[in-house]
Amino acid sequence: MARGCICCVKYMLFLFNLLFWLGGCGLLGVGVWLSVSQGSFATLSPSFPSLSAANLIITLGTVVMVTGFLGCLGAIKENKCLLLSFFIVLLVILLAELILLILFFVYTDKVSENARQDLKEGLVLYNTDNNAGLRDAWNTIQGEWRCCGVMGYTDWYTALQVNVVPDRCCQHVFPGCGHNSSNSFWTRGCYEKVEEWLDDNKHLLGTIAMCVLVIQLLGMAFSMTLYQQIHRSGKKYEA
């Protein structure tokens, strides 16, 4: 009976982490592809030049892959050391998420203010050499979100020290349209548009966050259950 329980939990944990590992492989692949292609996926923040979409996805994919590998190997080998390591990794990730979430809500206004200021400082680099990625990122965001600047198109006037905006700020885009102040520019800032999108999709984002939390808790529960079953069986497994 005990052996049957072990097998059931073992294969459930293995399947769970196999999907987890495959997801990590997918994320890593997308991150590497973005890193190679770069372009519009560069960072917008001058204070955190490494904080690009590609680097974030690569980091996330690597963490997911390593975590999934520990769970898969620990389950199939019934190795208590690997199972405990998998449990600890998930616990550390969960605690880190909770701490970051609490800090974000406690310092929401400060985080928002610093983010706006940092993005405005990044506008200064728009026309500088070796910043094609940042330039493409702003062009893509402003074109697709129909916004201009951080809080409004006048942010570009301050950043570029001249009354011009990128062509993607124009409601009717054509070469050089941003140099003519008589043209119609998008009046809403991109930061405001992002905040609006987050507010409109807060229920979806909350659902996704709950799903991630449930997955983590299930992984911890399965690993600890299997660990305890192996421990109680009295069998000795090599590390």
XYZ file of C-alpha atoms in Angstrom:
239
model
C 0.000 0.000 0.000
C 2.797 2.382 0.986
C 4.712 1.479 -2.159
C 1.640 2.175 -4.275
C 1.289 5.632 -2.710
C 4.943 6.347 -3.399
C 4.589 5.363 -7.062
C 1.462 7.456 -7.492
C 2.996 10.592 -5.973
C 6.295 9.949 -7.761
C 4.819 9.887 -11.249
C 2.523 12.825 -10.534
C 5.516 14.848 -9.381
C 7.582 13.684 -12.360
C 4.875 14.678 -14.855
C 4.346 17.987 -13.080
C 8.048 18.850 -13.286
C 8.471 17.522 -16.809
C 5.912 20.078 -17.974
C 7.658 22.648 -15.789
C 11.033 21.814 -17.366
C 9.641 21.923 -20.918
C 8.147 25.332 -20.163
C 11.552 26.509 -18.944
C 13.161 25.249 -22.162
C 10.608 27.191 -24.168
C 11.212 30.385 -22.196
C 14.974 30.003 -22.528
C 14.645 29.519 -26.275
C 12.471 32.621 -26.642
C 14.904 34.616 -24.486
C 17.915 33.563 -26.567
C 16.035 34.379 -29.777
C 15.134 37.832 -28.453
C 18.706 38.374 -27.309
C 20.015 37.542 -30.779
C 17.383 39.559 -32.626
C 17.343 42.267 -29.865
C 15.798 45.218 -31.678
C 12.632 46.448 -30.034
C 13.075 44.276 -26.966
C 15.907 46.263 -25.439
C 15.602 47.918 -22.054
C 13.989 51.332 -21.659
C 15.746 52.008 -18.362
C 19.210 53.655 -18.318
C 19.649 52.729 -14.641
C 19.236 49.011 -15.389
C 20.745 48.436 -18.847
C 20.668 44.652 -18.362
C 16.976 44.700 -17.475
C 15.798 43.832 -20.971
C 12.962 41.528 -21.952
C 15.463 39.027 -23.366
C 17.564 38.881 -20.183
C 14.491 38.616 -17.950
C 13.066 35.743 -20.003
C 16.456 33.958 -20.099
C 16.777 34.278 -16.312
C 13.211 33.071 -15.739
C 13.657 30.184 -18.178
C 16.903 29.104 -16.499
C 15.335 29.139 -13.017
C 12.313 27.171 -14.241
C 14.538 24.646 -16.056
C 16.796 24.042 -13.050
C 13.822 23.765 -10.700
C 12.002 21.369 -13.034
C 15.153 19.269 -13.467
C 15.588 18.916 -9.706
C 11.961 17.848 -9.345
C 12.063 15.381 -12.267
C 15.295 13.716 -11.197
C 14.353 13.679 -7.525
C 10.982 12.071 -8.290
C 12.129 9.409 -10.751
C 15.170 8.468 -8.643
C 13.242 8.778 -5.373
C 16.196 10.759 -4.076
C 15.506 12.501 -0.770
C 18.335 15.012 -1.220
C 17.058 16.188 -4.611
C 13.464 16.274 -3.399
C 14.450 18.373 -0.409
C 16.488 20.674 -2.658
C 13.476 21.053 -4.967
C 11.244 21.896 -1.996
C 13.742 24.479 -0.676
C 14.133 26.129 -4.103
C 10.352 26.467 -4.466
C 10.079 27.788 -0.914
C 12.794 30.407 -1.517
C 11.126 31.498 -4.779
C 7.739 31.725 -3.045
C 9.127 33.781 -0.156
C 10.973 36.084 -2.577
C 7.747 36.636 -4.535
C 5.813 37.431 -1.376
C 8.482 39.855 -0.121
C 8.650 41.659 -3.479
C 4.853 41.854 -3.620
C 4.619 43.299 -0.102
C 7.385 45.840 -0.791
C 5.704 46.844 -4.050
C 2.365 47.558 -2.363
C 4.000 49.341 0.569
C 6.122 51.568 -1.667
C 3.807 51.799 -4.702
C 3.985 55.592 -4.964
C 7.770 55.637 -4.584
C 8.245 52.865 -7.142
C 5.938 54.622 -9.598
C 7.721 57.960 -9.162
C 11.180 56.427 -9.615
C 10.020 54.442 -12.667
C 8.647 57.570 -14.356
C 11.800 59.533 -13.611
C 14.055 56.752 -14.841
C 12.105 56.393 -18.086
C 12.293 60.142 -18.668
C 16.072 60.018 -18.206
C 16.160 57.223 -20.775
C 14.560 59.498 -23.387
C 17.789 61.510 -23.483
C 19.563 58.473 -24.979
C 17.097 58.160 -27.853
C 19.308 59.750 -30.512
C 22.669 58.685 -29.092
C 24.972 56.143 -30.701
C 24.869 52.473 -29.640
C 21.264 52.781 -28.424
C 19.413 51.418 -31.432
C 17.627 48.916 -29.181
C 16.230 51.634 -26.919
C 15.216 53.683 -29.950
C 13.425 50.718 -31.533
C 11.726 49.937 -28.233
C 10.263 53.430 -27.918
C 9.223 53.449 -31.576
C 7.442 50.120 -31.202
C 5.695 51.035 -27.942
C 4.563 54.456 -29.145
C 3.336 53.083 -32.448
C 1.430 50.116 -31.044
C 0.058 51.761 -27.896
C -0.708 55.114 -29.564
C 1.088 57.106 -26.908
C 3.972 59.549 -26.795
C 6.690 60.026 -24.194
C 6.433 58.916 -20.577
C 3.677 61.255 -19.361
C 3.071 63.129 -22.628
C 4.717 64.285 -25.839
C 6.312 67.294 -24.101
C 8.669 64.846 -22.345
C 10.512 64.610 -25.673
C 10.914 68.403 -25.812
C 12.700 68.325 -22.459
C 14.795 65.251 -23.254
C 15.921 66.268 -26.752
C 16.266 70.001 -25.922
C 14.266 70.846 -29.049
C 10.566 70.839 -29.914
C 10.555 67.590 -31.892
C 9.215 64.127 -31.174
C 9.833 60.722 -32.784
C 7.775 60.127 -35.910
C 5.893 57.314 -34.173
C 4.278 59.929 -31.942
C 2.353 61.255 -34.919
C -1.259 60.178 -35.348
C -0.580 60.053 -39.079
C 2.956 58.735 -39.504
C 5.195 59.862 -42.344
C 8.941 60.615 -42.456
C 9.768 63.806 -40.567
C 6.263 64.309 -39.155
C 7.653 64.613 -35.626
C 9.618 67.727 -36.577
C 6.504 69.720 -37.387
C 4.654 70.892 -34.272
C 1.534 71.583 -36.336
C 1.007 67.837 -36.787
C -1.247 65.884 -34.413
C 0.677 63.885 -31.811
C -0.629 61.273 -29.416
C -1.355 63.253 -26.266
C -1.376 60.450 -23.715
C 1.860 59.228 -22.180
C 2.946 55.596 -22.467
C 3.245 55.215 -18.702
C -0.400 56.185 -18.317
C -1.392 53.734 -21.036
C 0.470 50.896 -19.324
C -1.171 51.738 -15.989
C -4.553 51.729 -17.704
C -3.839 48.340 -19.315
C -2.796 46.874 -15.952
C -5.960 48.204 -14.319
C -8.161 46.809 -17.120
C -6.508 43.396 -16.879
C -6.039 43.193 -13.116
C -8.481 40.277 -12.800
C -6.666 38.287 -15.483
C -3.289 39.066 -13.937
C -4.618 38.110 -10.503
C -5.887 34.800 -11.879
C -2.509 34.069 -13.452
C -0.756 34.921 -10.168
C -3.085 32.579 -8.255
C -2.437 29.782 -10.762
C 1.327 30.240 -10.340
C 0.905 30.181 -6.555
C -1.195 26.983 -6.691
C 1.376 25.319 -8.973
C 4.181 26.193 -6.563
C 2.232 24.955 -3.552
C 1.335 21.710 -5.344
C 4.979 21.173 -6.255
C 6.017 21.703 -2.643
C 3.248 19.421 -1.368
C 4.072 16.605 -3.821
C 7.801 16.776 -3.127
C 7.400 16.790 0.637
C 4.811 13.980 0.513
C 7.136 11.816 -1.571
C 10.059 12.714 0.684
C 8.138 11.616 3.776
C 6.900 8.409 2.120
C 10.451 7.452 1.126
C 11.712 8.312 4.588
C 9.052 6.174 6.229
C 9.707 3.239 3.950
C 13.143 2.949 5.486
C 14.849 2.414 2.139
C 18.295 3.745 1.464
C 18.844 5.632 -1.774
C 22.110 6.802 -3.159
C 22.472 10.518 -3.778
